[in-house]
Amino acid sequence: MVTDQQHKPTESELEILQILWDKGNCTVREVHEILTLEKEAGYTTTLKLMQIMHEKGLVKRDTSAKTHIYTAIVNQQKTQEQLVTKLIDNAFNGSAARLVMQALGNHQSSKDEIEAIKEYLDKLEKQQ
């Protein structure tokens, strides 16, 4: 079996993985319907992407029924960690602080999110 280390998902594959991580098992039609809420995409494009993802070992496919059911194989947490590490290394010269400041400066955070960030920073500070 292919590990998530060997094949990092593309942007389009990540969109599909997000749906599978959120919903669990899905048909191509279900994934496609969710994708088209955000952007224009053809059904055959979604189907082909999911077939490629199966070949790459990102998803598994249950073919026991007429309608194939897909499930994410790669772990969401591990995949996110790998992508963030790569982003920090490549775009922020290894500085997690610069990434966080950029992210907070570019996006509106809710009071709950800011409070959660503060609590996390306090927890990190206590560990040091």
XYZ file of C-alpha atoms in Angstrom:
128
model
C 0.000 0.000 0.000
C 1.125 3.533 -0.767
C 1.658 5.780 2.241
C 0.701 9.454 2.487
C 4.435 10.215 2.595
C 4.874 8.909 -0.956
C 1.960 10.767 -2.582
C 1.016 14.192 -1.400
C -2.424 15.199 -2.661
C -2.885 17.958 -5.223
C -5.181 20.911 -4.506
C -8.100 19.232 -6.292
C -7.446 15.958 -4.500
C -7.394 17.816 -1.172
C -10.849 19.228 -1.916
C -12.142 15.695 -2.423
C -10.317 14.411 0.658
C -11.896 17.184 2.767
C -15.327 15.934 1.693
C -14.447 12.301 2.438
C -12.919 13.205 5.811
C -16.053 15.164 6.674
C -18.712 12.810 5.284
C -16.992 9.436 5.466
C -17.999 7.025 2.710
C -19.292 8.702 -0.454
C -20.157 7.931 -4.042
C -18.630 9.967 -6.844
C -22.042 11.621 -7.338
C -22.183 12.719 -3.685
C -18.654 14.146 -3.813
C -19.416 15.867 -7.119
C -22.594 17.498 -5.774
C -20.679 18.948 -2.821
C -17.804 20.127 -5.033
C -20.162 21.966 -7.385
C -21.535 24.023 -4.501
C -18.198 25.876 -4.427
C -16.968 25.706 -8.024
C -17.866 24.505 -11.477
C -16.703 20.955 -12.120
C -17.733 18.241 -14.543
C -18.891 14.868 -13.225
C -16.399 12.998 -15.401
C -13.588 15.188 -14.034
C -14.582 14.303 -10.466
C -14.797 10.621 -11.418
C -11.363 10.658 -13.078
C -9.782 12.465 -10.103
C -11.190 9.907 -7.691
C -9.957 7.038 -9.889
C -6.475 8.598 -9.910
C -6.663 9.052 -6.125
C -7.490 5.343 -5.831
C -4.473 4.451 -7.979
C -2.265 6.711 -5.830
C -3.499 5.062 -2.639
C -5.230 8.157 -1.253
C -8.687 6.531 -1.203
C -10.105 3.039 -1.232
C -13.051 1.953 -3.355
C -15.755 -0.562 -2.489
C -16.895 -2.135 -5.745
C -19.267 -4.716 -4.220
C -22.335 -2.756 -5.386
C -23.156 -1.112 -8.719
C -22.390 2.308 -7.243
C -18.805 2.430 -6.001
C -18.233 3.843 -2.535
C -15.014 5.772 -1.805
C -13.319 6.281 1.560
C -10.203 8.300 2.412
C -7.222 6.126 3.316
C -4.803 8.897 4.213
C -5.066 10.310 7.698
C -6.357 13.898 7.858
C -4.086 14.936 10.738
C -0.926 13.491 9.162
C -1.742 14.994 5.772
C -2.330 18.438 7.278
C 0.901 18.205 9.291
C 2.896 17.314 6.173
C 1.366 20.145 4.152
C 1.913 22.738 6.894
C 5.504 21.604 7.418
C 6.171 21.886 3.693
C 4.530 25.337 3.594
C 6.541 26.588 6.590
C 9.785 25.275 5.121
C 9.209 26.526 1.573
C 7.264 29.769 1.951
C 8.262 31.000 5.416
C 11.902 29.929 5.596
C 11.174 27.521 8.445
C 9.408 30.093 10.648
C 6.101 28.866 12.063
C 5.629 32.282 13.716
C 5.731 34.040 10.338
C 3.121 31.609 8.993
C 0.822 32.227 11.965
C 1.182 36.013 11.761
C 0.518 35.936 8.008
C -2.528 33.715 8.466
C -3.978 35.871 11.258
C -3.283 39.054 9.307
C -4.982 37.787 6.146
C -8.105 36.215 7.623
C -10.820 37.420 9.980
C -10.859 35.201 13.074
C -13.874 34.846 15.341
C -13.657 35.614 19.067
C -13.855 31.873 19.773
C -10.950 31.167 17.401
C -8.826 33.918 18.952
C -9.595 32.570 22.428
C -8.634 29.045 21.337
C -5.368 30.401 19.893
C -4.602 32.215 23.161
C -5.284 29.061 25.170
C -3.031 27.051 22.863
C -0.223 29.610 23.162
C -0.579 29.575 26.965
C -0.344 25.777 26.922
C 2.795 25.909 24.740
C 4.369 28.530 27.005
C 3.778 26.345 30.096
C 5.424 23.368 28.377
C 8.645 25.311 27.757
